[in-house]
Amino acid sequence: MTDYILETKNLTKTYGDKQAIDQISIQIKRGAIYGLIGRNGAGKTTLLKIISGLAFQTDGEVLLFGEKTAKTSNLLERVGVLIEAPGLYPNLTAYENVRLKCIAYGINREGYITSLLEQVGLDYTGEKKTRHFSLGMKQRLAIALALVGEPDLLLLDEPANGLDPQGIIEIREVLLKLSKEQNITIIISSHILEELAKIVTRIGIIDEGKLLEEIDKDELLEKTKDKIEIKTGDVEKTIVVLEEQFGIEKLKVIDQETLYVYEKIEESGAMNKALVNAGIIIHSLAINRESLEDYFIDLTGGGSHV
């Protein structure tokens, strides 16, 4: 059995003369939380629609659970979907909304609906109508609906979009719980990398329909962690002082006058003093950090279209 719950191979979708996604190939392991990051219009929703069977590719393949999908594939029954606005009945309670979908799925197990509402933290809502729910509550109810039928794969398109900070935290906690306790594989799209990085295990960055990069979260955080940027008149001598006096091992020469140091950040002042005492001309020494959003903007070619 394959370790991948989902694979796409050169997936392409064209609308007229517009290429919405262009030869996207990804592999997602079972139990992962995969973050799909991209600005609005980058192709995230189109990709999720094709994976879920709501749209069909112009070219390429989708494999779910190691099998190629088709328009009539029963594999899609194992996929829970929340794409765009959730379809809720405003005059019904949370329980009644979930019950309607359970009826459609032929599910009539005692305690099943209550269990789903507990998973998303809505078991307390009682007779409160959905029209009186906050946006965060509506999103959590939509996730409960996506969980009907006990899917192995959950596709969520911008589930935190428009939420206040508390609502974002609630959605995050729900998703982490589903991943940890039920081993559900989750693909979640967003245009906010800082938030996405708090829960995902791997990230795919998409722009103008192309997959620019796939990267594990730990590797991404390593790339954007704090560093000391030293502009010096003598890079080689600077390295010798840092190695001998501070035991520095994690450093990188950027150019003939720029050096990055990735450890002992708190000793930057002492480093500056030692370098000056060694007769080295220091043009500047500063603690620098490239934020996750800066990394995303740099990778996608600038912030003018974000």
PDB file of N, CA and C in Angstrom, residues 17-112:
ATOM      1  N   ASP A  17      -8.636  30.463 -22.867  1.00  0.00           N
ATOM      2  CA  ASP A  17      -7.209  30.698 -23.070  1.00  0.00           C
ATOM      3  C   ASP A  17      -6.470  30.945 -21.759  1.00  0.00           C
ATOM      4  N   LYS A  18      -7.162  30.743 -20.627  1.00  0.00           N
ATOM      5  CA  LYS A  18      -6.540  30.950 -19.313  1.00  0.00           C
ATOM      6  C   LYS A  18      -6.180  29.610 -18.692  1.00  0.00           C
ATOM      7  N   GLN A  19      -4.941  29.496 -18.248  1.00  0.00           N
ATOM      8  CA  GLN A  19      -4.481  28.280 -17.590  1.00  0.00           C
ATOM      9  C   GLN A  19      -4.566  28.503 -16.082  1.00  0.00           C
ATOM     10  N   ALA A  20      -5.578  27.897 -15.457  1.00  0.00           N
ATOM     11  CA  ALA A  20      -5.807  28.118 -14.026  1.00  0.00           C
ATOM     12  C   ALA A  20      -4.756  27.411 -13.179  1.00  0.00           C
ATOM     13  N   ILE A  21      -4.404  26.180 -13.546  1.00  0.00           N
ATOM     14  CA  ILE A  21      -3.290  25.479 -12.907  1.00  0.00           C
ATOM     15  C   ILE A  21      -2.460  24.812 -13.999  1.00  0.00           C
ATOM     16  N   ASP A  22      -1.158  24.724 -13.758  1.00  0.00           N
ATOM     17  CA  ASP A  22      -0.236  24.333 -14.812  1.00  0.00           C
ATOM     18  C   ASP A  22       0.719  23.253 -14.323  1.00  0.00           C
ATOM     19  N   GLN A  23       0.433  21.996 -14.688  1.00  0.00           N
ATOM     20  CA  GLN A  23       1.309  20.846 -14.435  1.00  0.00           C
ATOM     21  C   GLN A  23       1.729  20.739 -12.963  1.00  0.00           C
ATOM     22  N   ILE A  24       0.751  20.724 -12.094  1.00  0.00           N
ATOM     23  CA  ILE A  24       1.025  20.617 -10.656  1.00  0.00           C
ATOM     24  C   ILE A  24       1.142  19.153 -10.246  1.00  0.00           C
ATOM     25  N   SER A  25       2.267  18.812  -9.641  1.00  0.00           N
ATOM     26  CA  SER A  25       2.503  17.457  -9.128  1.00  0.00           C
ATOM     27  C   SER A  25       2.829  17.551  -7.640  1.00  0.00           C
ATOM     28  N   ILE A  26       1.979  16.945  -6.813  1.00  0.00           N
ATOM     29  CA  ILE A  26       2.213  16.925  -5.371  1.00  0.00           C
ATOM     30  C   ILE A  26       1.985  15.514  -4.838  1.00  0.00           C
ATOM     31  N   GLN A  27       2.583  15.223  -3.693  1.00  0.00           N
ATOM     32  CA  GLN A  27       2.397  13.951  -2.998  1.00  0.00           C
ATOM     33  C   GLN A  27       2.170  14.246  -1.521  1.00  0.00           C
ATOM     34  N   ILE A  28       1.091  13.717  -0.981  1.00  0.00           N
ATOM     35  CA  ILE A  28       0.741  14.006   0.409  1.00  0.00           C
ATOM     36  C   ILE A  28       0.603  12.695   1.174  1.00  0.00           C
ATOM     37  N   LYS A  29       1.354  12.588   2.266  1.00  0.00           N
ATOM     38  CA  LYS A  29       1.356  11.363   3.050  1.00  0.00           C
ATOM     39  C   LYS A  29       0.146  11.301   3.976  1.00  0.00           C
ATOM     40  N   ARG A  30      -0.208  10.079   4.352  1.00  0.00           N
ATOM     41  CA  ARG A  30      -1.317   9.862   5.276  1.00  0.00           C
ATOM     42  C   ARG A  30      -1.037  10.540   6.614  1.00  0.00           C
ATOM     43  N   GLY A  31      -2.034  11.195   7.149  1.00  0.00           N
ATOM     44  CA  GLY A  31      -1.925  11.832   8.448  1.00  0.00           C
ATOM     45  C   GLY A  31      -1.299  13.212   8.425  1.00  0.00           C
ATOM     46  N   ALA A  32      -0.891  13.676   7.255  1.00  0.00           N
ATOM     47  CA  ALA A  32      -0.250  14.992   7.159  1.00  0.00           C
ATOM     48  C   ALA A  32      -1.287  16.114   7.201  1.00  0.00           C
ATOM     49  N   ILE A  33      -0.821  17.297   7.584  1.00  0.00           N
ATOM     50  CA  ILE A  33      -1.598  18.515   7.352  1.00  0.00           C
ATOM     51  C   ILE A  33      -0.804  19.314   6.323  1.00  0.00           C
ATOM     52  N   TYR A  34      -1.329  19.361   5.133  1.00  0.00           N
ATOM     53  CA  TYR A  34      -0.632  19.983   4.008  1.00  0.00           C
ATOM     54  C   TYR A  34      -1.213  21.362   3.763  1.00  0.00           C
ATOM     55  N   GLY A  35      -0.366  22.375   3.784  1.00  0.00           N
ATOM     56  CA  GLY A  35      -0.822  23.738   3.561  1.00  0.00           C
ATOM     57  C   GLY A  35      -0.576  24.165   2.135  1.00  0.00           C
ATOM     58  N   LEU A  36      -1.618  24.656   1.476  1.00  0.00           N
ATOM     59  CA  LEU A  36      -1.513  25.163   0.120  1.00  0.00           C
ATOM     60  C   LEU A  36      -1.608  26.683   0.198  1.00  0.00           C
ATOM     61  N   ILE A  37      -0.490  27.363  -0.013  1.00  0.00           N
ATOM     62  CA  ILE A  37      -0.432  28.807   0.187  1.00  0.00           C
ATOM     63  C   ILE A  37      -0.326  29.514  -1.164  1.00  0.00           C
ATOM     64  N   GLY A  38      -1.099  30.578  -1.312  1.00  0.00           N
ATOM     65  CA  GLY A  38      -1.042  31.360  -2.541  1.00  0.00           C
ATOM     66  C   GLY A  38      -1.987  32.539  -2.433  1.00  0.00           C
ATOM     67  N   ARG A  39      -1.698  33.580  -3.192  1.00  0.00           N
ATOM     68  CA  ARG A  39      -2.568  34.745  -3.178  1.00  0.00           C
ATOM     69  C   ARG A  39      -3.924  34.397  -3.791  1.00  0.00           C
ATOM     70  N   ASN A  40      -4.887  35.279  -3.671  1.00  0.00           N
ATOM     71  CA  ASN A  40      -6.189  35.077  -4.291  1.00  0.00           C
ATOM     72  C   ASN A  40      -6.021  34.977  -5.808  1.00  0.00           C
ATOM     73  N   GLY A  41      -6.629  33.955  -6.393  1.00  0.00           N
ATOM     74  CA  GLY A  41      -6.521  33.752  -7.829  1.00  0.00           C
ATOM     75  C   GLY A  41      -5.318  32.956  -8.269  1.00  0.00           C
ATOM     76  N   ALA A  42      -4.564  32.414  -7.307  1.00  0.00           N
ATOM     77  CA  ALA A  42      -3.344  31.675  -7.660  1.00  0.00           C
ATOM     78  C   ALA A  42      -3.635  30.288  -8.224  1.00  0.00           C
ATOM     79  N   GLY A  43      -4.821  29.756  -7.947  1.00  0.00           N
ATOM     80  CA  GLY A  43      -5.176  28.423  -8.438  1.00  0.00           C
ATOM     81  C   GLY A  43      -5.491  27.425  -7.342  1.00  0.00           C
ATOM     82  N   LYS A  44      -5.495  27.872  -6.089  1.00  0.00           N
ATOM     83  CA  LYS A  44      -5.708  26.956  -4.952  1.00  0.00           C
ATOM     84  C   LYS A  44      -7.089  26.291  -5.027  1.00  0.00           C
ATOM     85  N   THR A  45      -8.123  27.108  -5.208  1.00  0.00           N
ATOM     86  CA  THR A  45      -9.485  26.570  -5.216  1.00  0.00           C
ATOM     87  C   THR A  45      -9.694  25.627  -6.388  1.00  0.00           C
ATOM     88  N   THR A  46      -9.166  25.982  -7.552  1.00  0.00           N
ATOM     89  CA  THR A  46      -9.284  25.108  -8.726  1.00  0.00           C
ATOM     90  C   THR A  46      -8.652  23.749  -8.458  1.00  0.00           C
ATOM     91  N   LEU A  47      -7.478  23.753  -7.844  1.00  0.00           N
ATOM     92  CA  LEU A  47      -6.796  22.496  -7.530  1.00  0.00           C
ATOM     93  C   LEU A  47      -7.635  21.652  -6.576  1.00  0.00           C
ATOM     94  N   LEU A  48      -8.178  22.258  -5.533  1.00  0.00           N
ATOM     95  CA  LEU A  48      -8.983  21.516  -4.568  1.00  0.00           C
ATOM     96  C   LEU A  48     -10.271  20.993  -5.205  1.00  0.00           C
ATOM     97  N   LYS A  49     -10.860  21.766  -6.095  1.00  0.00           N
ATOM     98  CA  LYS A  49     -12.082  21.312  -6.773  1.00  0.00           C
ATOM     99  C   LYS A  49     -11.808  20.080  -7.634  1.00  0.00           C
ATOM    100  N   ILE A  50     -10.667  20.058  -8.299  1.00  0.00           N
ATOM    101  CA  ILE A  50     -10.335  18.898  -9.126  1.00  0.00           C
ATOM    102  C   ILE A  50     -10.088  17.670  -8.248  1.00  0.00           C
ATOM    103  N   ILE A  51      -9.364  17.852  -7.167  1.00  0.00           N
ATOM    104  CA  ILE A  51      -9.094  16.730  -6.261  1.00  0.00           C
ATOM    105  C   ILE A  51     -10.394  16.153  -5.708  1.00  0.00           C
ATOM    106  N   SER A  52     -11.362  17.038  -5.407  1.00  0.00           N
ATOM    107  CA  SER A  52     -12.617  16.603  -4.793  1.00  0.00           C
ATOM    108  C   SER A  52     -13.657  16.129  -5.802  1.00  0.00           C
ATOM    109  N   GLY A  53     -13.372  16.261  -7.092  1.00  0.00           N
ATOM    110  CA  GLY A  53     -14.332  15.830  -8.109  1.00  0.00           C
ATOM    111  C   GLY A  53     -15.355  16.876  -8.473  1.00  0.00           C
ATOM    112  N   LEU A  54     -15.210  18.106  -7.971  1.00  0.00           N
ATOM    113  CA  LEU A  54     -16.147  19.177  -8.303  1.00  0.00           C
ATOM    114  C   LEU A  54     -15.806  19.852  -9.624  1.00  0.00           C
ATOM    115  N   ALA A  55     -14.617  19.602 -10.120  1.00  0.00           N
ATOM    116  CA  ALA A  55     -14.186  20.066 -11.445  1.00  0.00           C
ATOM    117  C   ALA A  55     -13.264  18.991 -12.013  1.00  0.00           C
ATOM    118  N   PHE A  56     -13.024  19.058 -13.305  1.00  0.00           N
ATOM    119  CA  PHE A  56     -12.217  18.020 -13.941  1.00  0.00           C
ATOM    120  C   PHE A  56     -11.069  18.641 -14.719  1.00  0.00           C
ATOM    121  N   GLN A  57      -9.939  18.003 -14.614  1.00  0.00           N
ATOM    122  CA  GLN A  57      -8.721  18.534 -15.203  1.00  0.00           C
ATOM    123  C   GLN A  57      -8.753  18.485 -16.722  1.00  0.00           C
ATOM    124  N   THR A  58      -7.985  19.373 -17.338  1.00  0.00           N
ATOM    125  CA  THR A  58      -7.771  19.337 -18.775  1.00  0.00           C
ATOM    126  C   THR A  58      -6.733  18.275 -19.123  1.00  0.00           C
ATOM    127  N   ASP A  59      -5.769  18.122 -18.216  1.00  0.00           N
ATOM    128  CA  ASP A  59      -4.710  17.138 -18.431  1.00  0.00           C
ATOM    129  C   ASP A  59      -4.153  16.718 -17.077  1.00  0.00           C
ATOM    130  N   GLY A  60      -3.454  15.593 -17.041  1.00  0.00           N
ATOM    131  CA  GLY A  60      -2.859  15.106 -15.804  1.00  0.00           C
ATOM    132  C   GLY A  60      -3.749  14.119 -15.079  1.00  0.00           C
ATOM    133  N   GLU A  61      -3.256  13.644 -13.928  1.00  0.00           N
ATOM    134  CA  GLU A  61      -3.959  12.604 -13.176  1.00  0.00           C
ATOM    135  C   GLU A  61      -4.058  12.957 -11.698  1.00  0.00           C
ATOM    136  N   VAL A  62      -5.115  12.423 -11.076  1.00  0.00           N
ATOM    137  CA  VAL A  62      -5.281  12.479  -9.627  1.00  0.00           C
ATOM    138  C   VAL A  62      -5.364  11.052  -9.116  1.00  0.00           C
ATOM    139  N   LEU A  63      -4.522  10.723  -8.142  1.00  0.00           N
ATOM    140  CA  LEU A  63      -4.586   9.413  -7.508  1.00  0.00           C
ATOM    141  C   LEU A  63      -4.951   9.592  -6.041  1.00  0.00           C
ATOM    142  N   LEU A  64      -6.023   8.936  -5.640  1.00  0.00           N
ATOM    143  CA  LEU A  64      -6.444   8.923  -4.239  1.00  0.00           C
ATOM    144  C   LEU A  64      -6.262   7.520  -3.690  1.00  0.00           C
ATOM    145  N   PHE A  65      -5.569   7.415  -2.558  1.00  0.00           N
ATOM    146  CA  PHE A  65      -5.355   6.119  -1.913  1.00  0.00           C
ATOM    147  C   PHE A  65      -4.685   5.131  -2.863  1.00  0.00           C
ATOM    148  N   GLY A  66      -3.846   5.673  -3.749  1.00  0.00           N
ATOM    149  CA  GLY A  66      -3.100   4.842  -4.672  1.00  0.00           C
ATOM    150  C   GLY A  66      -3.833   4.450  -5.934  1.00  0.00           C
ATOM    151  N   GLU A  67      -5.074   4.941  -6.110  1.00  0.00           N
ATOM    152  CA  GLU A  67      -5.859   4.589  -7.289  1.00  0.00           C
ATOM    153  C   GLU A  67      -6.225   5.835  -8.079  1.00  0.00           C
ATOM    154  N   LYS A  68      -6.256   5.688  -9.392  1.00  0.00           N
ATOM    155  CA  LYS A  68      -6.608   6.794 -10.262  1.00  0.00           C
ATOM    156  C   LYS A  68      -8.095   7.101 -10.141  1.00  0.00           C
ATOM    157  N   THR A  69      -8.431   8.380  -9.987  1.00  0.00           N
ATOM    158  CA  THR A  69      -9.831   8.754  -9.842  1.00  0.00           C
ATOM    159  C   THR A  69     -10.467   8.945 -11.213  1.00  0.00           C
ATOM    160  N   ALA A  70     -11.788   8.847 -11.227  1.00  0.00           N
ATOM    161  CA  ALA A  70     -12.569   9.098 -12.435  1.00  0.00           C
ATOM    162  C   ALA A  70     -13.839   9.838 -12.021  1.00  0.00           C
ATOM    163  N   LYS A  71     -14.609  10.288 -12.991  1.00  0.00           N
ATOM    164  CA  LYS A  71     -15.802  11.084 -12.693  1.00  0.00           C
ATOM    165  C   LYS A  71     -16.793  10.322 -11.816  1.00  0.00           C
ATOM    166  N   THR A  72     -16.824   9.017 -11.943  1.00  0.00           N
ATOM    167  CA  THR A  72     -17.769   8.203 -11.176  1.00  0.00           C
ATOM    168  C   THR A  72     -17.093   7.448 -10.037  1.00  0.00           C
ATOM    169  N   SER A  73     -15.898   7.851  -9.690  1.00  0.00           N
ATOM    170  CA  SER A  73     -15.110   7.091  -8.721  1.00  0.00           C
ATOM    171  C   SER A  73     -15.733   7.122  -7.331  1.00  0.00           C
ATOM    172  N   ASN A  74     -15.852   5.941  -6.699  1.00  0.00           N
ATOM    173  CA  ASN A  74     -16.352   5.882  -5.325  1.00  0.00           C
ATOM    174  C   ASN A  74     -15.269   6.266  -4.317  1.00  0.00           C
ATOM    175  N   LEU A  75     -14.050   6.488  -4.806  1.00  0.00           N
ATOM    176  CA  LEU A  75     -12.982   6.954  -3.919  1.00  0.00           C
ATOM    177  C   LEU A  75     -13.321   8.316  -3.320  1.00  0.00           C
ATOM    178  N   LEU A  76     -14.085   9.109  -4.069  1.00  0.00           N
ATOM    179  CA  LEU A  76     -14.424  10.456  -3.615  1.00  0.00           C
ATOM    180  C   LEU A  76     -15.331  10.436  -2.389  1.00  0.00           C
ATOM    181  N   GLU A  77     -15.958   9.301  -2.105  1.00  0.00           N
ATOM    182  CA  GLU A  77     -16.785   9.177  -0.900  1.00  0.00           C
ATOM    183  C   GLU A  77     -15.933   9.251   0.360  1.00  0.00           C
ATOM    184  N   ARG A  78     -14.636   9.044   0.209  1.00  0.00           N
ATOM    185  CA  ARG A  78     -13.729   9.084   1.364  1.00  0.00           C
ATOM    186  C   ARG A  78     -13.079  10.457   1.540  1.00  0.00           C
ATOM    187  N   VAL A  79     -13.609  11.439   0.814  1.00  0.00           N
ATOM    188  CA  VAL A  79     -13.072  12.800   0.866  1.00  0.00           C
ATOM    189  C   VAL A  79     -14.129  13.756   1.401  1.00  0.00           C
ATOM    190  N   GLY A  80     -13.792  14.474   2.475  1.00  0.00           N
ATOM    191  CA  GLY A  80     -14.671  15.510   3.005  1.00  0.00           C
ATOM    192  C   GLY A  80     -14.247  16.857   2.447  1.00  0.00           C
ATOM    193  N   VAL A  81     -15.228  17.700   2.114  1.00  0.00           N
ATOM    194  CA  VAL A  81     -14.925  18.919   1.365  1.00  0.00           C
ATOM    195  C   VAL A  81     -15.598  20.142   1.983  1.00  0.00           C
ATOM    196  N   LEU A  82     -14.818  21.199   2.147  1.00  0.00           N
ATOM    197  CA  LEU A  82     -15.346  22.524   2.464  1.00  0.00           C
ATOM    198  C   LEU A  82     -14.658  23.507   1.528  1.00  0.00           C
ATOM    199  N   ILE A  83     -15.330  23.838   0.440  1.00  0.00           N
ATOM    200  CA  ILE A  83     -14.791  24.757  -0.559  1.00  0.00           C
ATOM    201  C   ILE A  83     -15.756  25.920  -0.729  1.00  0.00           C
ATOM    202  N   GLU A  84     -15.202  27.128  -0.626  1.00  0.00           N
ATOM    203  CA  GLU A  84     -15.964  28.361  -0.713  1.00  0.00           C
ATOM    204  C   GLU A  84     -16.974  28.421   0.433  1.00  0.00           C
ATOM    205  N   ALA A  85     -18.116  29.095   0.267  1.00  0.00           N
ATOM    206  CA  ALA A  85     -19.042  29.333   1.378  1.00  0.00           C
ATOM    207  C   ALA A  85     -19.757  28.038   1.772  1.00  0.00           C
ATOM    208  N   PRO A  86     -19.834  27.748   3.072  1.00  0.00           N
ATOM    209  CA  PRO A  86     -20.544  26.542   3.507  1.00  0.00           C
ATOM    210  C   PRO A  86     -22.042  26.654   3.246  1.00  0.00           C
ATOM    211  N   GLY A  87     -22.661  25.559   2.805  1.00  0.00           N
ATOM    212  CA  GLY A  87     -24.097  25.551   2.544  1.00  0.00           C
ATOM    213  C   GLY A  87     -24.876  25.185   3.797  1.00  0.00           C
ATOM    214  N   LEU A  88     -25.242  26.177   4.575  1.00  0.00           N
ATOM    215  CA  LEU A  88     -25.959  25.951   5.831  1.00  0.00           C
ATOM    216  C   LEU A  88     -27.405  26.434   5.712  1.00  0.00           C
ATOM    217  N   TYR A  89     -28.297  25.755   6.415  1.00  0.00           N
ATOM    218  CA  TYR A  89     -29.687  26.196   6.499  1.00  0.00           C
ATOM    219  C   TYR A  89     -29.819  27.117   7.707  1.00  0.00           C
ATOM    220  N   PRO A  90     -30.038  28.421   7.496  1.00  0.00           N
ATOM    221  CA  PRO A  90     -29.982  29.382   8.601  1.00  0.00           C
ATOM    222  C   PRO A  90     -31.073  29.213   9.642  1.00  0.00           C
ATOM    223  N   ASN A  91     -32.187  28.607   9.269  1.00  0.00           N
ATOM    224  CA  ASN A  91     -33.291  28.461  10.223  1.00  0.00           C
ATOM    225  C   ASN A  91     -33.271  27.129  10.966  1.00  0.00           C
ATOM    226  N   LEU A  92     -32.196  26.360  10.756  1.00  0.00           N
ATOM    227  CA  LEU A  92     -32.048  25.089  11.452  1.00  0.00           C
ATOM    228  C   LEU A  92     -30.920  25.195  12.473  1.00  0.00           C
ATOM    229  N   THR A  93     -30.939  24.316  13.457  1.00  0.00           N
ATOM    230  CA  THR A  93     -29.864  24.258  14.450  1.00  0.00           C
ATOM    231  C   THR A  93     -28.658  23.533  13.857  1.00  0.00           C
ATOM    232  N   ALA A  94     -27.571  23.540  14.593  1.00  0.00           N
ATOM    233  CA  ALA A  94     -26.385  22.805  14.154  1.00  0.00           C
ATOM    234  C   ALA A  94     -26.708  21.320  14.022  1.00  0.00           C
ATOM    235  N   TYR A  95     -27.406  20.793  15.006  1.00  0.00           N
ATOM    236  CA  TYR A  95     -27.775  19.369  15.005  1.00  0.00           C
ATOM    237  C   TYR A  95     -28.607  19.042  13.770  1.00  0.00           C
ATOM    238  N   GLU A  96     -29.585  19.902  13.466  1.00  0.00           N
ATOM    239  CA  GLU A  96     -30.482  19.639  12.337  1.00  0.00           C
ATOM    240  C   GLU A  96     -29.746  19.736  11.005  1.00  0.00           C
ATOM    241  N   ASN A  97     -28.807  20.669  10.886  1.00  0.00           N
ATOM    242  CA  ASN A  97     -28.017  20.770   9.666  1.00  0.00           C
ATOM    243  C   ASN A  97     -27.224  19.495   9.425  1.00  0.00           C
ATOM    244  N   VAL A  98     -26.573  18.998  10.461  1.00  0.00           N
ATOM    245  CA  VAL A  98     -25.781  17.780  10.324  1.00  0.00           C
ATOM    246  C   VAL A  98     -26.694  16.574  10.063  1.00  0.00           C
ATOM    247  N   ARG A  99     -27.864  16.560  10.705  1.00  0.00           N
ATOM    248  CA  ARG A  99     -28.792  15.437  10.533  1.00  0.00           C
ATOM    249  C   ARG A  99     -29.237  15.306   9.076  1.00  0.00           C
ATOM    250  N   LEU A 100     -29.465  16.429   8.395  1.00  0.00           N
ATOM    251  CA  LEU A 100     -29.884  16.375   6.995  1.00  0.00           C
ATOM    252  C   LEU A 100     -28.816  15.699   6.132  1.00  0.00           C
ATOM    253  N   LYS A 101     -27.569  16.014   6.373  1.00  0.00           N
ATOM    254  CA  LYS A 101     -26.521  15.376   5.579  1.00  0.00           C
ATOM    255  C   LYS A 101     -26.384  13.904   5.935  1.00  0.00           C
ATOM    256  N   CYS A 102     -26.584  13.571   7.205  1.00  0.00           N
ATOM    257  CA  CYS A 102     -26.536  12.162   7.613  1.00  0.00           C
ATOM    258  C   CYS A 102     -27.638  11.363   6.923  1.00  0.00           C
ATOM    259  N   ILE A 103     -28.809  11.960   6.794  1.00  0.00           N
ATOM    260  CA  ILE A 103     -29.918  11.295   6.092  1.00  0.00           C
ATOM    261  C   ILE A 103     -29.524  11.042   4.637  1.00  0.00           C
ATOM    262  N   ALA A 104     -28.920  12.060   4.009  1.00  0.00           N
ATOM    263  CA  ALA A 104     -28.498  11.920   2.611  1.00  0.00           C
ATOM    264  C   ALA A 104     -27.462  10.813   2.449  1.00  0.00           C
ATOM    265  N   TYR A 105     -26.634  10.608   3.480  1.00  0.00           N
ATOM    266  CA  TYR A 105     -25.601   9.581   3.440  1.00  0.00           C
ATOM    267  C   TYR A 105     -26.091   8.228   3.955  1.00  0.00           C
ATOM    268  N   GLY A 106     -27.328   8.184   4.418  1.00  0.00           N
ATOM    269  CA  GLY A 106     -27.868   6.933   4.950  1.00  0.00           C
ATOM    270  C   GLY A 106     -27.287   6.545   6.293  1.00  0.00           C
ATOM    271  N   ILE A 107     -26.863   7.535   7.069  1.00  0.00           N
ATOM    272  CA  ILE A 107     -26.256   7.280   8.376  1.00  0.00           C
ATOM    273  C   ILE A 107     -27.300   7.528   9.463  1.00  0.00           C
ATOM    274  N   ASN A 108     -27.548   6.515  10.290  1.00  0.00           N
ATOM    275  CA  ASN A 108     -28.544   6.646  11.355  1.00  0.00           C
ATOM    276  C   ASN A 108     -28.047   5.924  12.602  1.00  0.00           C
ATOM    277  N   ARG A 109     -26.917   6.396  13.121  1.00  0.00           N
ATOM    278  CA  ARG A 109     -26.334   5.775  14.297  1.00  0.00           C
ATOM    279  C   ARG A 109     -26.552   6.659  15.517  1.00  0.00           C
ATOM    280  N   GLU A 110     -26.899   6.032  16.600  1.00  0.00           N
ATOM    281  CA  GLU A 110     -27.164   6.776  17.831  1.00  0.00           C
ATOM    282  C   GLU A 110     -25.901   7.489  18.311  1.00  0.00           C
ATOM    283  N   GLY A 111     -26.044   8.759  18.606  1.00  0.00           N
ATOM    284  CA  GLY A 111     -24.938   9.547  19.130  1.00  0.00           C
ATOM    285  C   GLY A 111     -23.972  10.059  18.085  1.00  0.00           C
ATOM    286  N   TYR A 112     -24.179   9.695  16.816  1.00  0.00           N
ATOM    287  CA  TYR A 112     -23.226  10.063  15.756  1.00  0.00           C
ATOM    288  C   TYR A 112     -23.160  11.574  15.557  1.00  0.00           C
TER     289      TYR A 112
END
